[in-house]
PDB file of C-alpha atoms in Angstrom:
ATOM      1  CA  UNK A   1       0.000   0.000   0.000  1.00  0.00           C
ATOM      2  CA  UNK A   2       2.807   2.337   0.437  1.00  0.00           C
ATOM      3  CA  UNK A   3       4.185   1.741  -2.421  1.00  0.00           C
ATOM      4  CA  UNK A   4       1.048   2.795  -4.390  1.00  0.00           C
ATOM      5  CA  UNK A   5       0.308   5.905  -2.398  1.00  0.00           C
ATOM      6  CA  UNK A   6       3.945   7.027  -3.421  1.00  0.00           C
ATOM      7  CA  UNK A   7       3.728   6.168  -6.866  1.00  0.00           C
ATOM      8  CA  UNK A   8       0.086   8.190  -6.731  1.00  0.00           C
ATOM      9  CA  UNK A   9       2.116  11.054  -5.030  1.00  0.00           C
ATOM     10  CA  UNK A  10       5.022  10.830  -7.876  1.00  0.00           C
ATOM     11  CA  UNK A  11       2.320  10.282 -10.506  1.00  0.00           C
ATOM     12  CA  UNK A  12       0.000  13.087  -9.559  1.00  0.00           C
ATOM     13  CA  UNK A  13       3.626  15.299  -8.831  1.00  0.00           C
ATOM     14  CA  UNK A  14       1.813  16.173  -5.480  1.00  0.00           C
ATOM     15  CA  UNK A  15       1.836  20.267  -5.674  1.00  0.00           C
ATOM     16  CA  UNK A  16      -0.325  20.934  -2.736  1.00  0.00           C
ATOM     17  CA  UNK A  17       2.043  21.613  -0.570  1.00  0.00           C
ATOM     18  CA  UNK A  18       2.772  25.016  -2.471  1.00  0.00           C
ATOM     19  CA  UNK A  19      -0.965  25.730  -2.248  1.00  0.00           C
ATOM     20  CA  UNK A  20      -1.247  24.838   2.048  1.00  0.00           C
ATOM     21  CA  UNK A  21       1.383  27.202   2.335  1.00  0.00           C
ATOM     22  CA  UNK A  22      -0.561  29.739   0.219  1.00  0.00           C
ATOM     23  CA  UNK A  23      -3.679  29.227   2.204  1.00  0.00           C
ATOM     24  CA  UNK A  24      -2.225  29.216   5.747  1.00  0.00           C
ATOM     25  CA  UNK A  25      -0.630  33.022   4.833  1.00  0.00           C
ATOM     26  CA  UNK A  26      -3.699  34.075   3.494  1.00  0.00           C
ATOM     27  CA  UNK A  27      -5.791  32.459   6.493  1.00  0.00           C
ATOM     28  CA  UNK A  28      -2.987  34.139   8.770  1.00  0.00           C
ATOM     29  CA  UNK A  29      -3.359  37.528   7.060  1.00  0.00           C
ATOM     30  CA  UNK A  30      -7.146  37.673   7.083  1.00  0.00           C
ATOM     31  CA  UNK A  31      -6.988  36.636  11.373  1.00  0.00           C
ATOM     32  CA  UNK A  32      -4.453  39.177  11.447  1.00  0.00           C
ATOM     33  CA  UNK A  33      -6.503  41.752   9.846  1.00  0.00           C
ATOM     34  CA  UNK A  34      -9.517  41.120  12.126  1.00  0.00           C
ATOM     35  CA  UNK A  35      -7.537  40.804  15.118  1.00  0.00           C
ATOM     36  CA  UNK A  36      -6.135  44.497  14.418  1.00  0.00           C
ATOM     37  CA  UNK A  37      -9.212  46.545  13.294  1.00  0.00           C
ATOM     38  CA  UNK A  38     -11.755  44.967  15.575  1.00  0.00           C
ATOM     39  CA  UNK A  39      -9.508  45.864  18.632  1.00  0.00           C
ATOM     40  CA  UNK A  40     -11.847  48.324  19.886  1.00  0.00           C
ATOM     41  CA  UNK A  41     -14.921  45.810  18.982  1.00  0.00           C
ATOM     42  CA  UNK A  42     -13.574  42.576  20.796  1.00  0.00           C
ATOM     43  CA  UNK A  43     -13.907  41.016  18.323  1.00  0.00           C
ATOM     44  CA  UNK A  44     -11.091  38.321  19.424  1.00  0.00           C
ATOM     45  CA  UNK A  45     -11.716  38.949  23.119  1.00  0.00           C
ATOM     46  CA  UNK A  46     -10.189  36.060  24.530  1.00  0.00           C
ATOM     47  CA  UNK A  47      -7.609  33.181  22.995  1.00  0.00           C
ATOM     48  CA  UNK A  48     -10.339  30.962  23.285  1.00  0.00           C
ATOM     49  CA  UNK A  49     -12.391  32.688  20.574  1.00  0.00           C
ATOM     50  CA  UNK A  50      -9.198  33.340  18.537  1.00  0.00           C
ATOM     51  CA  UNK A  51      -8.345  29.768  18.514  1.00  0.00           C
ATOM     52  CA  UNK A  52     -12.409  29.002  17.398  1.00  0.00           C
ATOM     53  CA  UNK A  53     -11.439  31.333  14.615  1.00  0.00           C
ATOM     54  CA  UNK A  54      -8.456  30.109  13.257  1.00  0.00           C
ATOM     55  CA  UNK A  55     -10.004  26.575  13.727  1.00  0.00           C
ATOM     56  CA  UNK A  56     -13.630  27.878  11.381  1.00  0.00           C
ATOM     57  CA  UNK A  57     -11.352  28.635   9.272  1.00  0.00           C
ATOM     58  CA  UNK A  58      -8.854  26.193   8.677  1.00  0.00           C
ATOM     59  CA  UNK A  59     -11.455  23.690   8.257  1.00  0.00           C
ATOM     60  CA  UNK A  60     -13.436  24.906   5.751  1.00  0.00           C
ATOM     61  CA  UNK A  61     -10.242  25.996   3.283  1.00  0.00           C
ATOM     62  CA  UNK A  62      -9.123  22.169   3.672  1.00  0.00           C
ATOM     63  CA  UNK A  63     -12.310  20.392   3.331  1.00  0.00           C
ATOM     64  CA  UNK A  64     -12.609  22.430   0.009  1.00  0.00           C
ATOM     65  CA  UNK A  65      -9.251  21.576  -0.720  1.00  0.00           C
ATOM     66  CA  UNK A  66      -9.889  17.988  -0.196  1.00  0.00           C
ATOM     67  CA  UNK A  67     -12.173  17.861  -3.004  1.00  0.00           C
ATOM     68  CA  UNK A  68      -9.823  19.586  -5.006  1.00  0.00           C
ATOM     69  CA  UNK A  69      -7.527  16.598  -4.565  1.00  0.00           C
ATOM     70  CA  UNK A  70     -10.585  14.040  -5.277  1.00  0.00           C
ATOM     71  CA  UNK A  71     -10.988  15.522  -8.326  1.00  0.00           C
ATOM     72  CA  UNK A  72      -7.506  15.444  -9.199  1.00  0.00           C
ATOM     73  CA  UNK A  73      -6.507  11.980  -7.869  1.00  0.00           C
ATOM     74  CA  UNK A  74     -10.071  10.565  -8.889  1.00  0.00           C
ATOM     75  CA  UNK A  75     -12.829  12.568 -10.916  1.00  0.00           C
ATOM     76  CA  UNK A  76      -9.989  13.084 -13.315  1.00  0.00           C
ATOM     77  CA  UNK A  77      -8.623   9.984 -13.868  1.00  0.00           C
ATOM     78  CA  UNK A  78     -12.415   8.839 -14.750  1.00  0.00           C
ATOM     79  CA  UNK A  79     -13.509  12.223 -16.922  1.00  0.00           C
ATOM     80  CA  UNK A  80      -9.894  11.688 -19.096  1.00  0.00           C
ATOM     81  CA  UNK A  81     -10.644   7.866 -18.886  1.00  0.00           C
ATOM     82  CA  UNK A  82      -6.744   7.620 -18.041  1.00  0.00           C
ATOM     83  CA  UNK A  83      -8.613   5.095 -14.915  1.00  0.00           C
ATOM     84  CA  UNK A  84      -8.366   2.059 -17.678  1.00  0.00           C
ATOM     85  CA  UNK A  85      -4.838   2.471 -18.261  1.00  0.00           C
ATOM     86  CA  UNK A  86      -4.602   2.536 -14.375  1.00  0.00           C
ATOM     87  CA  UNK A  87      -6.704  -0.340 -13.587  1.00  0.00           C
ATOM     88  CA  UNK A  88      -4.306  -2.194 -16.297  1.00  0.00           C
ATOM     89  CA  UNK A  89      -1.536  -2.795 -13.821  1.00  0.00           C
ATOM     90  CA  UNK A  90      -1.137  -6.079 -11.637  1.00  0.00           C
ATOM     91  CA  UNK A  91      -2.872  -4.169  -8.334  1.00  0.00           C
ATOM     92  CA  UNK A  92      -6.264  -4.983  -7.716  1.00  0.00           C
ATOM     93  CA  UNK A  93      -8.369  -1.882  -8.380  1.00  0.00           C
ATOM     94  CA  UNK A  94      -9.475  -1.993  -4.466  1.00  0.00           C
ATOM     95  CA  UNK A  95      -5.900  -1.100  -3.975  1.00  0.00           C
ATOM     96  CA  UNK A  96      -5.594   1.447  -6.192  1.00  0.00           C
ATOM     97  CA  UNK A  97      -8.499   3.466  -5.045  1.00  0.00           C
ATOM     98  CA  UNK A  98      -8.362   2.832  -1.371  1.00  0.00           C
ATOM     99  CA  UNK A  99      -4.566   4.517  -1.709  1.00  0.00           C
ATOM    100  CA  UNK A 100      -6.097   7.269  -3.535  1.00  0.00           C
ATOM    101  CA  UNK A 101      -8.356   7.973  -0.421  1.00  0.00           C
ATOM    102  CA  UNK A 102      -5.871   7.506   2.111  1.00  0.00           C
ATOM    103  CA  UNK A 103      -3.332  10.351   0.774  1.00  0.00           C
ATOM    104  CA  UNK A 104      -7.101  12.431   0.654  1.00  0.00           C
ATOM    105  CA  UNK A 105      -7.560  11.568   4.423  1.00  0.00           C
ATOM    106  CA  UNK A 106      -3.665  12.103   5.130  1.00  0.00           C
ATOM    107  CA  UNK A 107      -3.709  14.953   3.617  1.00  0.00           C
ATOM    108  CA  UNK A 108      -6.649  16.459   5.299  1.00  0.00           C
ATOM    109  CA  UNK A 109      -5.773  15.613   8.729  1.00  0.00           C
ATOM    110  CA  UNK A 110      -2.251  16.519   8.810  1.00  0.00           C
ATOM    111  CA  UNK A 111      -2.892  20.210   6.540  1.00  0.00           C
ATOM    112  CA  UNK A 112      -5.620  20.859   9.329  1.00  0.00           C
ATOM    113  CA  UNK A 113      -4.521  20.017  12.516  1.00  0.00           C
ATOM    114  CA  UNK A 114      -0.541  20.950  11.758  1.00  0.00           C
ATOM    115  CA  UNK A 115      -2.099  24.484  10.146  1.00  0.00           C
ATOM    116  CA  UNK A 116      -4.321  25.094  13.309  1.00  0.00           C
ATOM    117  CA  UNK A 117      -1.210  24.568  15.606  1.00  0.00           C
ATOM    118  CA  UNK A 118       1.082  26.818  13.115  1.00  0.00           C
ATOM    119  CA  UNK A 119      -1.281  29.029  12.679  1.00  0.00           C
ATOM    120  CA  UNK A 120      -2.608  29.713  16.287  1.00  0.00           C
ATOM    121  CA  UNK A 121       0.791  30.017  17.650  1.00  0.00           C
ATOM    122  CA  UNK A 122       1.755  32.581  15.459  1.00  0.00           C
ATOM    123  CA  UNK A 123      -1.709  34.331  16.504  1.00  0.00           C
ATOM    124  CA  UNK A 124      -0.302  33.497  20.271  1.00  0.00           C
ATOM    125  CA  UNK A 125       2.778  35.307  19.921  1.00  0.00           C
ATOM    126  CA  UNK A 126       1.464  38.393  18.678  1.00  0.00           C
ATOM    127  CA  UNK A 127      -1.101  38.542  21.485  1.00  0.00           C
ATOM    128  CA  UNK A 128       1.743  38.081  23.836  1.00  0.00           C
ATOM    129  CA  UNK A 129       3.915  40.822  22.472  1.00  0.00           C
ATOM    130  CA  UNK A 130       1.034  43.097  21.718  1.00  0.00           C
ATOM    131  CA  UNK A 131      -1.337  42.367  24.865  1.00  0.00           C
ATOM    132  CA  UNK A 132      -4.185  45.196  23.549  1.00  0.00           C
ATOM    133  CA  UNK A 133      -5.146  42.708  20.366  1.00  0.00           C
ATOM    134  CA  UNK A 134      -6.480  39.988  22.514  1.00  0.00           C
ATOM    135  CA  UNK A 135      -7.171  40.153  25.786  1.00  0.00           C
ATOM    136  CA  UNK A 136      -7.174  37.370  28.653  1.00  0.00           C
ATOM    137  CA  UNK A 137      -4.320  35.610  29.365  1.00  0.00           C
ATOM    138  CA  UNK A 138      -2.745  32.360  27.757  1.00  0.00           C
ATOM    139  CA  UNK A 139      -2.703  29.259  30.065  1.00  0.00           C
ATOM    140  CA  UNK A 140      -1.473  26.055  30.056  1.00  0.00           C
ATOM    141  CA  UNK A 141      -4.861  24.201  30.283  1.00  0.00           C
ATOM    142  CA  UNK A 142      -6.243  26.726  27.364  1.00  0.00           C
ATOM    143  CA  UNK A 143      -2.804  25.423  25.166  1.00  0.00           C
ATOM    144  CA  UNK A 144      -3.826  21.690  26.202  1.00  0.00           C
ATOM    145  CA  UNK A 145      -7.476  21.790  25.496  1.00  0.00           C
ATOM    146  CA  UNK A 146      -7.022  23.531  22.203  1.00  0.00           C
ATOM    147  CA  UNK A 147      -4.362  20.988  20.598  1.00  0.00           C
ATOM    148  CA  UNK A 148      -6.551  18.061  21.432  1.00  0.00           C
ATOM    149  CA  UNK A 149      -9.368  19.503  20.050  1.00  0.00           C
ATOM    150  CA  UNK A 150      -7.903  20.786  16.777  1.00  0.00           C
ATOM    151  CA  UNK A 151      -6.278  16.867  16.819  1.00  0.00           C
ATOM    152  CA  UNK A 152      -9.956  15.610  16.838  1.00  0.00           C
ATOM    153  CA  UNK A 153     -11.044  18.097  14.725  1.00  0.00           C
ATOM    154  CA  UNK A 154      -9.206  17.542  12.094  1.00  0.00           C
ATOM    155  CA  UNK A 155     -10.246  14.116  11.913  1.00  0.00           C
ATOM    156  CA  UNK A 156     -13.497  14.698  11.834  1.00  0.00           C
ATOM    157  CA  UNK A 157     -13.086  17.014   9.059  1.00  0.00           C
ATOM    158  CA  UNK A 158     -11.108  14.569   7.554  1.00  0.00           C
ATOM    159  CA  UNK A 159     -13.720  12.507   7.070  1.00  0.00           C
ATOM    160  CA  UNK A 160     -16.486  15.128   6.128  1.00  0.00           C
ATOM    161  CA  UNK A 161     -13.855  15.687   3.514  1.00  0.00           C
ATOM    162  CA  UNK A 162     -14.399  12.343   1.584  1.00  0.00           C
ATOM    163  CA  UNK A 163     -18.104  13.278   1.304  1.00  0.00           C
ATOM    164  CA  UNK A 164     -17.839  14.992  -1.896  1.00  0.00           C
ATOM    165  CA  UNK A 165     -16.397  11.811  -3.299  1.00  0.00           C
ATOM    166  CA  UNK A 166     -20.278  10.571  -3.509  1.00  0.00           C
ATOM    167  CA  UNK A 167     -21.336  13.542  -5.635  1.00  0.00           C
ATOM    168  CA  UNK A 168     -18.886  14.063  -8.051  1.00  0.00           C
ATOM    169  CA  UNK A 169     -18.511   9.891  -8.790  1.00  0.00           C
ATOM    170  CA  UNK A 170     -22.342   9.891 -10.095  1.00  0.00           C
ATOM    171  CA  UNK A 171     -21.740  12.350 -13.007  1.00  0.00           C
ATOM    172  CA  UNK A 172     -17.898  11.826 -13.112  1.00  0.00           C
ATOM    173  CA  UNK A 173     -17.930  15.898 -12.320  1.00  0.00           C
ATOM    174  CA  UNK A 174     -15.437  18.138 -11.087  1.00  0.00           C
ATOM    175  CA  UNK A 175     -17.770  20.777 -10.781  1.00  0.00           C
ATOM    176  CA  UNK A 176     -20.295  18.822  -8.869  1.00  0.00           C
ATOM    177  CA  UNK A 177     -17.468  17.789  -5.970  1.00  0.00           C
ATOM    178  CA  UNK A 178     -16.078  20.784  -5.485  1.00  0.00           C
ATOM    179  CA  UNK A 179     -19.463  22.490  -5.137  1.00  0.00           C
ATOM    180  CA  UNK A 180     -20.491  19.907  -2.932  1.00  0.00           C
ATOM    181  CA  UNK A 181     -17.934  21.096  -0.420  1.00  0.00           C
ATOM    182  CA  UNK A 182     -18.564  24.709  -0.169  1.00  0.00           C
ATOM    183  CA  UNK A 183     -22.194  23.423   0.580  1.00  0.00           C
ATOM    184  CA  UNK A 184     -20.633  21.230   2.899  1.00  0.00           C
ATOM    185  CA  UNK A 185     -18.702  24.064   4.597  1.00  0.00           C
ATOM    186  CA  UNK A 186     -21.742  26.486   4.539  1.00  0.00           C
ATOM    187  CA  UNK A 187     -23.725  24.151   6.686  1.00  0.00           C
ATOM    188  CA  UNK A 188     -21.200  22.952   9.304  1.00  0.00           C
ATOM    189  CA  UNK A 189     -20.115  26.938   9.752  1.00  0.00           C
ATOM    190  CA  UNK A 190     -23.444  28.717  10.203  1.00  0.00           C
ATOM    191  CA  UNK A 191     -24.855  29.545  13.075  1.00  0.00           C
ATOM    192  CA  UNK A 192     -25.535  32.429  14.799  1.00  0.00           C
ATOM    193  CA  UNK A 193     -23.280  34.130  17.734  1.00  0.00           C
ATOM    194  CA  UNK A 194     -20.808  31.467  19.127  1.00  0.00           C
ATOM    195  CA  UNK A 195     -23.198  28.528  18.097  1.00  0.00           C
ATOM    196  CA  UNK A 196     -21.562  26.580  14.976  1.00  0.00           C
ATOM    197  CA  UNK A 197     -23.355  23.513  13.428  1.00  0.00           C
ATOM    198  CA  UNK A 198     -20.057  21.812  12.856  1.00  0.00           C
ATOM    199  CA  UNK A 199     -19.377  22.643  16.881  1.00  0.00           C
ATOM    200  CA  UNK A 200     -22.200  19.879  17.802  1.00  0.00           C
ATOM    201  CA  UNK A 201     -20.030  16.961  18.321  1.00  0.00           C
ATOM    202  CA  UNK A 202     -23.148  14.723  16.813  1.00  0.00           C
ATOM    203  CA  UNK A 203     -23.109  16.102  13.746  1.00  0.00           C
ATOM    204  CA  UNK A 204     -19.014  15.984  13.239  1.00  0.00           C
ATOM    205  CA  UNK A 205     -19.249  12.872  14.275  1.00  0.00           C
ATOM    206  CA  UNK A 206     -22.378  11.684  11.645  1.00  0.00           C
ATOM    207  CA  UNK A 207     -21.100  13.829   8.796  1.00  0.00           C
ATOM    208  CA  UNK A 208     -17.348  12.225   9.251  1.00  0.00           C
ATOM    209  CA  UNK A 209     -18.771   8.639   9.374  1.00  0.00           C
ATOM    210  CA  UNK A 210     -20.844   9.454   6.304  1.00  0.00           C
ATOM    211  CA  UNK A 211     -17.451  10.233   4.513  1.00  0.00           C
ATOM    212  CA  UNK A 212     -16.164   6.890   5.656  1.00  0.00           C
ATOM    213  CA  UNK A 213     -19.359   4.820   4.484  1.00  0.00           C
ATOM    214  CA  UNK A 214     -18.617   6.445   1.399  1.00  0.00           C
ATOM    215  CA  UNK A 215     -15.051   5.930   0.327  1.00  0.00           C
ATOM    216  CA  UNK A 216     -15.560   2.442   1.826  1.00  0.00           C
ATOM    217  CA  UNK A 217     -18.355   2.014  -0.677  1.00  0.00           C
ATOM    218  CA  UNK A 218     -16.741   3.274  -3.251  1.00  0.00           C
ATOM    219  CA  UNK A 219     -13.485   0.778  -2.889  1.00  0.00           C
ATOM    220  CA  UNK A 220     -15.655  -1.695  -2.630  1.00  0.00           C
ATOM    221  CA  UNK A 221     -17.634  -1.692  -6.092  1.00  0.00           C
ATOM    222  CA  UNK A 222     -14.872  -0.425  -7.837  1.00  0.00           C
ATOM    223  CA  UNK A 223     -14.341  -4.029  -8.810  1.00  0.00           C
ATOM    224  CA  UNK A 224     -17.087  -4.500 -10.859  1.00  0.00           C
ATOM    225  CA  UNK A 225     -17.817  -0.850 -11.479  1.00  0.00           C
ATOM    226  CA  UNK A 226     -17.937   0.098 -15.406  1.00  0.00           C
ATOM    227  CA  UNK A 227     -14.492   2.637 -15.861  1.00  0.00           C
ATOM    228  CA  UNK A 228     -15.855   3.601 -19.182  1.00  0.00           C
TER     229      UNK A 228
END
């Protein structure tokens, strides 16, 4: 298995790691840019809601961005019909697409929770230098609660990430599984005040298992599923 997920990495010359970087400045900018004109507002009044912020955030770019890599790992390979040239090798086809979805769960889990921790310490460090931008102070427990949260966080959204997968494999669409995710992302971040739907731990935990059911039923047809 890890053999194939590096040949799909060395196949698919695996660029995201340009674009993460890209979208944690711009993420970092944008928290910045809040954190400095809403002084006066509160709008970050305490490092609890800046680290809610950075963590609304994060999640949404990468769950986006992990139907970005569906479509480029799988949507693709089934729109350019390149799949049948794939599903030529030796490698049952199970194989193939189950380390397909692993780099798209790796890949989620690790941009999110390591971009949450980067992220949020960089935020951390300002508000310790420059004490009027967020107010409270910045303790241990806080530090604690936050990285295990963003750790089980990030697998949740890891999950909710593979939902997409369903939508764009019924009309082999790009389109269809990227806009799938921004829906995705509108509904887990509204709310109203403090109250986020993707905050309620049931529906995390429903929407991430959904993901799951998916790419495991999508591994498991692929067998007899017609590529053409």
């Amino acid at each position: 298995m890890l053999k194939l997920i590096r040949l799909e990495l060395r196949k698919s010359k695996f660029t995201f790691l340009k674009g993460v970087l890209i979208a944690d400045l711009a993420i970092l900018g944008f928290m910045l840019l809040i954190a400095f004109t809403g002084m006066n507002e509160g709008d970050f009044a305490t490092y609890n809601d800046l680290f809610q912020g950075v963590s609304v955030f994060v999640k949404a770019t990468y769950i986006i961005f992990a139907s970005v890599l569906i479509s480029k790992l799988v949507i693709d390979e089934y729109k350019n019909n390149t799949i049948t040239v794939l599903f030529m090798y030796p490698v049952p086809r199970k194989m193939l697409m189950a380390a397909k979805l692993i780099i798209v769960f790796l890949f989620t889990f690790l941009s999110i929770w390591l971009s949450n921790i980067v992220i949020s310490s960089i935020l951390a460090g300002v508000g310790y230098f420059l004490p009027d931008v967020i107010q409270g102070v910045l303790t241990q427990k806080l530090l604690l609660t936050h990285l295990v949260t963003t750790g089980t966080d990030a697998l949740y959204a890891a999950g909710i990430g593979l939902i997409p997968l369903f939508f764009g494999m019924r009309r082999k669409s790009v389109s269809a599984t990227i806009v799938s995710a921004v829906l995705i992302v509108m509904l887990i971040s509204s709310g109203f005040g403090n109250f986020r739907m993707g905050n309620l731990l049931e529906i995390s935990i429903t929407l991430a298992l959904a993901g799951a059911f998916i790419a495991y039923l999508s591994i498991r047809k692929i067998e007899h599923q017609d590529v053409s």
